[in-house]
N, CA, C and O atoms as a CHARMM CRD file, in Angstrom:
* protein
*
  268
    1    1 MET  N    -13.79500  -7.66200  -3.81600 PROA 1      0.00000
    2    1 MET  CA   -13.98100  -7.51400  -2.53000 PROA 1      0.00000
    3    1 MET  C    -12.83500  -6.29400  -2.03800 PROA 1      0.00000
    4    1 MET  O    -12.12600  -6.31700  -1.03200 PROA 1      0.00000
    5    2 ALA  N    -12.90700  -5.33100  -3.00800 PROA 2      0.00000
    6    2 ALA  CA   -12.56400  -3.83200  -2.19500 PROA 2      0.00000
    7    2 ALA  C    -14.10100  -2.83700  -1.39700 PROA 2      0.00000
    8    2 ALA  O    -13.93300  -1.62600  -1.25300 PROA 2      0.00000
    9    3 THR  N    -14.95700  -3.22500  -1.11800 PROA 3      0.00000
   10    3 THR  CA   -15.54000  -2.57100  -0.67100 PROA 3      0.00000
   11    3 THR  C    -16.03600  -3.81600   0.89700 PROA 3      0.00000
   12    3 THR  O    -16.63500  -3.61400   1.95300 PROA 3      0.00000
   13    4 ASP  N    -15.43000  -4.98500   0.30100 PROA 4      0.00000
   14    4 ASP  CA   -15.47000  -5.04700   1.69900 PROA 4      0.00000
   15    4 ASP  C    -13.76800  -5.46600   2.77200 PROA 4      0.00000
   16    4 ASP  O    -13.47400  -6.27400   3.65300 PROA 4      0.00000
   17    5 LEU  N    -13.39600  -4.89100   2.37600 PROA 5      0.00000
   18    5 LEU  CA   -11.99900  -4.35200   3.62200 PROA 5      0.00000
   19    5 LEU  C    -12.12800  -3.05400   3.90700 PROA 5      0.00000
   20    5 LEU  O    -13.19200  -2.46100   3.73100 PROA 5      0.00000
   21    6 THR  N    -10.90400  -2.40500   4.44300 PROA 6      0.00000
   22    6 THR  CA   -10.59600  -1.36400   5.30500 PROA 6      0.00000
   23    6 THR  C     -9.18800  -0.93200   4.73100 PROA 6      0.00000
   24    6 THR  O     -8.18800  -1.55800   4.38200 PROA 6      0.00000
   25    7 TRP  N     -9.59200   0.62200   4.79100 PROA 7      0.00000
   26    7 TRP  CA    -8.25300   0.79000   3.96300 PROA 7      0.00000
   27    7 TRP  C     -7.68800   1.57400   4.70300 PROA 7      0.00000
   28    7 TRP  O     -8.04400   2.27100   5.65400 PROA 7      0.00000
   29    8 ARG  N     -6.44000   1.33500   3.99200 PROA 8      0.00000
   30    8 ARG  CA    -5.23100   2.87000   4.70900 PROA 8      0.00000
   31    8 ARG  C     -4.56400   3.34100   4.10400 PROA 8      0.00000
   32    8 ARG  O     -4.00100   2.95300   3.08100 PROA 8      0.00000
   33    9 LYS  N     -4.48300   4.94800   5.04200 PROA 9      0.00000
   34    9 LYS  CA    -3.73200   5.69900   3.89700 PROA 9      0.00000
   35    9 LYS  C     -2.21700   5.53900   3.83200 PROA 9      0.00000
   36    9 LYS  O     -2.10600   4.71700   4.74200 PROA 9      0.00000
   37   10 SER  N     -0.82600   5.76400   3.35400 PROA 10     0.00000
   38   10 SER  CA    -0.15000   5.21200   3.76400 PROA 10     0.00000
   39   10 SER  C      0.39100   6.57400   5.17800 PROA 10     0.00000
   40   10 SER  O     -0.55700   7.32500   5.40900 PROA 10     0.00000
   41   11 SER  N      1.79400   6.94200   6.11300 PROA 11     0.00000
   42   11 SER  CA     1.61400   7.30700   7.05000 PROA 11     0.00000
   43   11 SER  C      2.61300   8.49400   5.84800 PROA 11     0.00000
   44   11 SER  O      3.15500   9.52100   6.25700 PROA 11     0.00000
   45   12 TYR  N      2.64600   8.11300   4.65100 PROA 12     0.00000
   46   12 TYR  CA     3.96300   9.45500   3.58600 PROA 12     0.00000
   47   12 TYR  C      3.06800   9.89300   3.02700 PROA 12     0.00000
   48   12 TYR  O      3.27500   9.80000   1.81700 PROA 12     0.00000
   49   13 SER  N      1.49900  10.65300   3.39800 PROA 13     0.00000
   50   13 SER  CA     0.92200  10.61600   1.99300 PROA 13     0.00000
   51   13 SER  C      0.09800  11.82800   2.97400 PROA 13     0.00000
   52   13 SER  O     -0.36900  11.58600   4.08800 PROA 13     0.00000
   53   14 GLY  N      0.05600  12.89900   2.41900 PROA 14     0.00000
   54   14 GLY  CA     0.53700  14.44600   2.56700 PROA 14     0.00000
   55   14 GLY  C     -1.43800  14.66100   2.27100 PROA 14     0.00000
   56   14 GLY  O     -2.33300  13.91800   1.86900 PROA 14     0.00000
   57   15 SER  N     -1.38100  15.57400   2.57400 PROA 15     0.00000
   58   15 SER  CA    -2.62600  15.97000   3.13100 PROA 15     0.00000
   59   15 SER  C     -3.17700  16.47600   1.59000 PROA 15     0.00000
   60   15 SER  O     -4.36700  16.48700   1.27200 PROA 15     0.00000
   61   16 GLU  N     -2.20600  16.83100   0.83400 PROA 16     0.00000
   62   16 GLU  CA    -2.64400  17.89000  -0.43800 PROA 16     0.00000
   63   16 GLU  C     -3.14800  17.16100  -1.98800 PROA 16     0.00000
   64   16 GLU  O     -3.42900  17.63700  -3.08700 PROA 16     0.00000
   65   17 GLY  N     -3.08500  15.56100  -1.34300 PROA 17     0.00000
   66   17 GLY  CA    -3.45300  14.31700  -2.81100 PROA 17     0.00000
   67   17 GLY  C     -1.96800  14.22700  -2.66800 PROA 17     0.00000
   68   17 GLY  O     -1.27500  14.40600  -1.66700 PROA 17     0.00000
   69   18 GLY  N     -1.49200  13.77600  -4.40500 PROA 18     0.00000
   70   18 GLY  CA    -0.94400  13.46500  -5.00600 PROA 18     0.00000
   71   18 GLY  C     -0.51800  11.63000  -4.74300 PROA 18     0.00000
   72   18 GLY  O     -1.34700  10.72000  -4.74000 PROA 18     0.00000
   73   19 ASN  N      1.06700  11.47400  -4.53000 PROA 19     0.00000
   74   19 ASN  CA     0.61800   9.77000  -5.60500 PROA 19     0.00000
   75   19 ASN  C      0.64500   9.09800  -3.64300 PROA 19     0.00000
   76   19 ASN  O      1.53600   9.36400  -2.83700 PROA 19     0.00000
   77   20 CYS  N      0.07900   8.70700  -3.51800 PROA 20     0.00000
   78   20 CYS  CA    -0.15400   8.24500  -2.31100 PROA 20     0.00000
   79   20 CYS  C     -1.15500   6.65600  -2.74200 PROA 20     0.00000
   80   20 CYS  O     -1.66200   6.64100  -3.86400 PROA 20     0.00000
   81   21 ILE  N     -1.32900   5.67400  -2.00900 PROA 21     0.00000
   82   21 ILE  CA    -1.07300   4.29600  -1.78000 PROA 21     0.00000
   83   21 ILE  C     -1.64100   4.01500  -0.83600 PROA 21     0.00000
   84   21 ILE  O     -0.93500   4.38000   0.10300 PROA 21     0.00000
   85   22 GLU  N     -3.39800   3.12900  -0.12200 PROA 22     0.00000
   86   22 GLU  CA    -3.72500   3.01000   0.49300 PROA 22     0.00000
   87   22 GLU  C     -3.79200   1.82700   0.30700 PROA 22     0.00000
   88   22 GLU  O     -3.55600   1.12800  -0.67900 PROA 22     0.00000
   89   23 VAL  N     -4.33200   1.48900   1.90900 PROA 23     0.00000
   90   23 VAL  CA    -3.34500  -0.78900   2.44700 PROA 23     0.00000
   91   23 VAL  C     -4.69400  -1.23200   3.11500 PROA 23     0.00000
   92   23 VAL  O     -5.69700  -0.70200   3.59200 PROA 23     0.00000
   93   24 ALA  N     -4.11800  -2.65200   2.86800 PROA 24     0.00000
   94   24 ALA  CA    -5.94500  -2.98700   3.74400 PROA 24     0.00000
   95   24 ALA  C     -4.68100  -4.16300   4.67000 PROA 24     0.00000
   96   24 ALA  O     -3.68000  -4.75000   4.26000 PROA 24     0.00000
   97   25 ALA  N     -5.02400  -4.13000   5.37300 PROA 25     0.00000
   98   25 ALA  CA    -4.54600  -5.68200   5.72900 PROA 25     0.00000
   99   25 ALA  C     -5.23000  -6.16200   7.16800 PROA 25     0.00000
  100   25 ALA  O     -4.82900  -6.50400   8.28100 PROA 25     0.00000
  101   26 SER  N     -5.95800  -6.06000   6.77600 PROA 26     0.00000
  102   26 SER  CA    -7.48100  -7.15700   7.54300 PROA 26     0.00000
  103   26 SER  C     -7.24700  -8.69600   6.85400 PROA 26     0.00000
  104   26 SER  O     -7.84500  -9.63700   7.37400 PROA 26     0.00000
  105   27 LEU  N     -6.20500  -8.98800   5.45700 PROA 27     0.00000
  106   27 LEU  CA    -5.98700 -10.01500   4.79800 PROA 27     0.00000
  107   27 LEU  C     -5.46800 -11.31000   6.06700 PROA 27     0.00000
  108   27 LEU  O     -6.39100 -11.20300   6.87400 PROA 27     0.00000
  109   28 THR  N     -5.05900 -11.78800   6.31100 PROA 28     0.00000
  110   28 THR  CA    -4.72700 -12.79400   6.77300 PROA 28     0.00000
  111   28 THR  C     -2.87300 -13.42500   5.81600 PROA 28     0.00000
  112   28 THR  O     -1.79400 -13.78700   6.28500 PROA 28     0.00000
  113   29 ASP  N     -3.35600 -13.26800   4.47200 PROA 29     0.00000
  114   29 ASP  CA    -2.01700 -14.45400   3.41700 PROA 29     0.00000
  115   29 ASP  C     -1.39900 -12.80200   2.64300 PROA 29     0.00000
  116   29 ASP  O     -0.22700 -12.44000   2.54800 PROA 29     0.00000
  117   30 THR  N     -2.44900 -12.18100   2.25900 PROA 30     0.00000
  118   30 THR  CA    -1.97200 -11.22000   0.63700 PROA 30     0.00000
  119   30 THR  C     -1.95900 -10.12800   1.44200 PROA 30     0.00000
  120   30 THR  O     -1.61900 -10.52800   2.55500 PROA 30     0.00000
  121   31 VAL  N     -2.18600  -8.74200   1.46600 PROA 31     0.00000
  122   31 VAL  CA    -2.26700  -7.26400   1.42600 PROA 31     0.00000
  123   31 VAL  C     -2.22900  -6.72700   0.12500 PROA 31     0.00000
  124   31 VAL  O     -1.25700  -6.63200  -0.62500 PROA 31     0.00000
  125   32 PRO  N     -3.75500  -6.28400  -0.11500 PROA 32     0.00000
  126   32 PRO  CA    -3.77100  -5.44800  -1.34000 PROA 32     0.00000
  127   32 PRO  C     -4.19000  -4.29900  -0.99800 PROA 32     0.00000
  128   32 PRO  O     -4.86600  -3.78200  -0.10900 PROA 32     0.00000
  129   33 VAL  N     -3.02000  -3.72600  -2.90400 PROA 33     0.00000
  130   33 VAL  CA    -2.90700  -2.15000  -2.32700 PROA 33     0.00000
  131   33 VAL  C     -3.44500  -1.25700  -3.81800 PROA 33     0.00000
  132   33 VAL  O     -3.58400  -1.54600  -5.00700 PROA 33     0.00000
  133   34 ARG  N     -3.66200   0.12600  -2.84300 PROA 34     0.00000
  134   34 ARG  CA    -4.47900   0.66800  -4.36100 PROA 34     0.00000
  135   34 ARG  C     -3.99800   2.20400  -4.16400 PROA 34     0.00000
  136   34 ARG  O     -3.39500   2.69700  -3.21100 PROA 34     0.00000
  137   35 ASP  N     -4.51900   2.89300  -5.53800 PROA 35     0.00000
  138   35 ASP  CA    -4.27400   4.14400  -6.26100 PROA 35     0.00000
  139   35 ASP  C     -4.80500   4.91600  -5.40400 PROA 35     0.00000
  140   35 ASP  O     -6.01200   4.86600  -5.64300 PROA 35     0.00000
  141   36 SER  N     -4.52400   5.98500  -4.06600 PROA 36     0.00000
  142   36 SER  CA    -5.62500   6.42700  -3.46100 PROA 36     0.00000
  143   36 SER  C     -6.80000   7.13100  -4.13500 PROA 36     0.00000
  144   36 SER  O     -7.97200   7.08900  -3.76200 PROA 36     0.00000
  145   37 LYS  N     -6.38200   7.68100  -5.01900 PROA 37     0.00000
  146   37 LYS  CA    -6.88100   9.46700  -6.10000 PROA 37     0.00000
  147   37 LYS  C     -7.88500   7.94200  -6.82700 PROA 37     0.00000
  148   37 LYS  O     -8.75100   8.45400  -7.53600 PROA 37     0.00000
  149   38 ASP  N     -8.07700   5.94000  -6.88800 PROA 38     0.00000
  150   38 ASP  CA    -8.56400   6.13500  -7.79300 PROA 38     0.00000
  151   38 ASP  C     -9.21500   4.50100  -6.92400 PROA 38     0.00000
  152   38 ASP  O     -8.91800   3.40300  -7.39500 PROA 38     0.00000
  153   39 PRO  N    -10.08800   4.63900  -5.66700 PROA 39     0.00000
  154   39 PRO  CA   -10.20100   4.73200  -4.95500 PROA 39     0.00000
  155   39 PRO  C    -10.87600   2.27700  -6.09800 PROA 39     0.00000
  156   39 PRO  O    -10.37300   1.17600  -5.87800 PROA 39     0.00000
  157   40 ASP  N    -11.87000   2.61400  -6.92900 PROA 40     0.00000
  158   40 ASP  CA   -12.84100   1.82100  -7.58100 PROA 40     0.00000
  159   40 ASP  C    -11.48900   1.53600  -8.48500 PROA 40     0.00000
  160   40 ASP  O    -12.02000   0.84200  -9.35100 PROA 40     0.00000
  161   41 GLY  N    -10.09700   1.60400  -8.86900 PROA 41     0.00000
  162   41 GLY  CA    -8.96200   0.67000  -9.43900 PROA 41     0.00000
  163   41 GLY  C     -9.19600   0.03500  -9.43500 PROA 41     0.00000
  164   41 GLY  O    -10.27500  -0.40900  -9.04400 PROA 41     0.00000
  165   42 PRO  N     -8.16600  -0.54600  -9.95800 PROA 42     0.00000
  166   42 PRO  CA    -7.49100  -2.18100  -9.40300 PROA 42     0.00000
  167   42 PRO  C     -6.82600  -2.62500  -7.99300 PROA 42     0.00000
  168   42 PRO  O     -6.08500  -1.91900  -7.30900 PROA 42     0.00000
  169   43 ILE  N     -7.07500  -3.40200  -7.82400 PROA 43     0.00000
  170   43 ILE  CA    -6.03200  -3.54800  -6.51300 PROA 43     0.00000
  171   43 ILE  C     -4.86500  -4.40300  -6.96300 PROA 43     0.00000
  172   43 ILE  O     -4.75100  -5.33000  -7.76500 PROA 43     0.00000
  173   44 LEU  N     -4.16500  -3.85400  -6.28000 PROA 44     0.00000
  174   44 LEU  CA    -2.33200  -5.21500  -6.23300 PROA 44     0.00000
  175   44 LEU  C     -2.64900  -5.93700  -5.72600 PROA 44     0.00000
  176   44 LEU  O     -3.64400  -5.36600  -5.27700 PROA 44     0.00000
  177   45 THR  N     -2.70400  -7.19500  -5.18300 PROA 45     0.00000
  178   45 THR  CA    -1.99100  -8.33700  -4.25600 PROA 45     0.00000
  179   45 THR  C     -0.91300  -8.78800  -4.28600 PROA 45     0.00000
  180   45 THR  O     -0.24500  -9.27800  -5.19700 PROA 45     0.00000
  181   46 PHE  N     -0.61000  -8.49600  -2.52800 PROA 46     0.00000
  182   46 PHE  CA     1.02900  -9.53300  -2.55400 PROA 46     0.00000
  183   46 PHE  C      0.98000 -10.39200  -1.26100 PROA 46     0.00000
  184   46 PHE  O      0.79700 -10.10100  -0.07900 PROA 46     0.00000
  185   47 THR  N      1.21800 -11.58200  -1.93500 PROA 47     0.00000
  186   47 THR  CA     1.48100 -11.67300  -0.56300 PROA 47     0.00000
  187   47 THR  C      2.74700 -11.21400   0.57400 PROA 47     0.00000
  188   47 THR  O      3.82600 -10.82000   0.13000 PROA 47     0.00000
  189   48 THR  N      2.51200 -11.30300   1.99400 PROA 48     0.00000
  190   48 THR  CA     2.50800 -10.50700   3.53900 PROA 48     0.00000
  191   48 THR  C      3.78300 -10.93800   3.16200 PROA 48     0.00000
  192   48 THR  O      4.42200  -9.94900   3.52300 PROA 48     0.00000
  193   49 THR  N      4.84500 -11.92000   2.56200 PROA 49     0.00000
  194   49 THR  CA     6.00700 -11.74200   2.62900 PROA 49     0.00000
  195   49 THR  C      7.12600 -11.12600   1.60600 PROA 49     0.00000
  196   49 THR  O      8.26400 -10.71300   1.82900 PROA 49     0.00000
  197   50 ALA  N      6.29200 -11.23500   0.28100 PROA 50     0.00000
  198   50 ALA  CA     6.66200  -9.89500  -0.44700 PROA 50     0.00000
  199   50 ALA  C      6.12900  -8.39300   0.52900 PROA 50     0.00000
  200   50 ALA  O      7.05100  -7.58600   0.65000 PROA 50     0.00000
  201   51 TRP  N      5.14500  -8.07800   1.02700 PROA 51     0.00000
  202   51 TRP  CA     5.06900  -7.49900   0.98400 PROA 51     0.00000
  203   51 TRP  C      6.08900  -7.08200   1.94000 PROA 51     0.00000
  204   51 TRP  O      6.56100  -5.95800   1.77000 PROA 51     0.00000
  205   52 HSD  N      6.47600  -7.72500   2.83000 PROA 52     0.00000
  206   52 HSD  CA     7.52900  -7.53100   4.52900 PROA 52     0.00000
  207   52 HSD  C      8.70800  -7.44500   4.06200 PROA 52     0.00000
  208   52 HSD  O      9.49800  -6.87000   4.81100 PROA 52     0.00000
  209   53 SER  N      9.33900  -8.01600   2.54200 PROA 53     0.00000
  210   53 SER  CA    10.34400  -7.64600   2.18500 PROA 53     0.00000
  211   53 SER  C     10.78700  -6.12000   1.64200 PROA 53     0.00000
  212   53 SER  O     11.66300  -5.26000   1.73000 PROA 53     0.00000
  213   54 PHE  N      8.84600  -6.61800   0.68900 PROA 54     0.00000
  214   54 PHE  CA     8.96500  -4.67500   0.15300 PROA 54     0.00000
  215   54 PHE  C      9.82000  -3.59500   0.54200 PROA 54     0.00000
  216   54 PHE  O     10.77600  -3.00100   0.04300 PROA 54     0.00000
  217   55 LEU  N      8.64600  -3.49900   2.41600 PROA 55     0.00000
  218   55 LEU  CA     9.19900  -2.60500   3.39800 PROA 55     0.00000
  219   55 LEU  C     10.44400  -2.96900   3.78800 PROA 55     0.00000
  220   55 LEU  O     11.01200  -1.94200   3.41400 PROA 55     0.00000
  221   56 THR  N     11.11300  -3.48100   4.14300 PROA 56     0.00000
  222   56 THR  CA    12.13900  -3.97300   4.50500 PROA 56     0.00000
  223   56 THR  C     13.54300  -3.02200   3.49000 PROA 56     0.00000
  224   56 THR  O     14.51700  -2.49200   4.02500 PROA 56     0.00000
  225   57 ALA  N     13.38300  -3.02900   2.63400 PROA 57     0.00000
  226   57 ALA  CA    13.75300  -2.95300   1.44800 PROA 57     0.00000
  227   57 ALA  C     14.36700  -1.46600   1.57500 PROA 57     0.00000
  228   57 ALA  O     15.44800  -0.87900   1.62400 PROA 57     0.00000
  229   58 ILE  N     12.35800  -1.13900   1.60700 PROA 58     0.00000
  230   58 ILE  CA    12.50600   1.18800   2.01400 PROA 58     0.00000
  231   58 ILE  C     13.63900   1.21400   2.82400 PROA 58     0.00000
  232   58 ILE  O     14.61500   1.96000   2.74500 PROA 58     0.00000
  233   59 HSD  N     13.35500   0.14800   3.76000 PROA 59     0.00000
  234   59 HSD  CA    13.47600   0.54600   5.18800 PROA 59     0.00000
  235   59 HSD  C     15.39300   1.00600   5.57600 PROA 59     0.00000
  236   59 HSD  O     15.94600   1.81400   6.32200 PROA 59     0.00000
  237   60 THR  N     15.71100   0.28800   4.89500 PROA 60     0.00000
  238   60 THR  CA    17.23000  -0.39400   4.80900 PROA 60     0.00000
  239   60 THR  C     17.21500   0.65000   4.10100 PROA 60     0.00000
  240   60 THR  O     16.80200   1.64100   4.70500 PROA 60     0.00000
  241   61 GLY  N     17.56800   0.83500   2.83400 PROA 61     0.00000
  242   61 GLY  CA    17.33100   2.20200   2.22700 PROA 61     0.00000
  243   61 GLY  C     18.21300   1.31900   0.75900 PROA 61     0.00000
  244   61 GLY  O     19.01500   1.74300  -0.07300 PROA 61     0.00000
  245   62 GLU  N     17.72400   0.24600   0.93400 PROA 62     0.00000
  246   62 GLU  CA    17.79200  -0.85400  -0.73300 PROA 62     0.00000
  247   62 GLU  C     17.02400  -0.29300  -1.35500 PROA 62     0.00000
  248   62 GLU  O     17.38300  -0.34300  -2.53100 PROA 62     0.00000
  249   63 LEU  N     16.30500   0.13500  -1.26400 PROA 63     0.00000
  250   63 LEU  CA    14.94400   1.14400  -3.29500 PROA 63     0.00000
  251   63 LEU  C     14.20500   2.06200  -1.65500 PROA 63     0.00000
  252   63 LEU  O     13.28700   2.03900  -0.83500 PROA 63     0.00000
  253   64 PRO  N     15.58200   2.83800  -2.10600 PROA 64     0.00000
  254   64 PRO  CA    15.90400   4.53300  -1.86400 PROA 64     0.00000
  255   64 PRO  C     13.99400   4.93300  -2.27400 PROA 64     0.00000
  256   64 PRO  O     13.46900   4.60500  -3.33800 PROA 64     0.00000
  257   65 THR  N     13.25800   5.68800  -1.12300 PROA 65     0.00000
  258   65 THR  CA    12.12800   6.75500  -1.88000 PROA 65     0.00000
  259   65 THR  C     12.26000   7.89600  -2.21200 PROA 65     0.00000
  260   65 THR  O     13.13500   8.69200  -1.86800 PROA 65     0.00000
  261   66 GLN  N     10.98300   8.10400  -3.22800 PROA 66     0.00000
  262   66 GLN  CA    11.61300   9.25000  -3.45700 PROA 66     0.00000
  263   66 GLN  C     10.44200  10.83600  -3.36200 PROA 66     0.00000
  264   66 GLN  O      9.32300  11.05000  -3.82900 PROA 66     0.00000
  265   67 ALA  N     11.37500  11.66100  -2.54400 PROA 67     0.00000
  266   67 ALA  CA    10.95000  12.46900  -2.10200 PROA 67     0.00000
  267   67 ALA  C      9.64600  13.78200  -3.24000 PROA 67     0.00000
  268   67 ALA  O      9.13200  14.76100  -2.69900 PROA 67     0.00000
């Protein structure tokens, strides 16, 4: 599955590495997420509804981001 996807690094990721995620947005029903430092590692999948709820919670401050 991972080789068939086009991965995009989080816009919050810097160029120095660190805690980064990548998201593949090319599927219609699921959103695969992986650790950018371990591209051959596990992939978490979320429904599009759950992923959008997660992003909304971050953007509204319900789930504050960590600096």
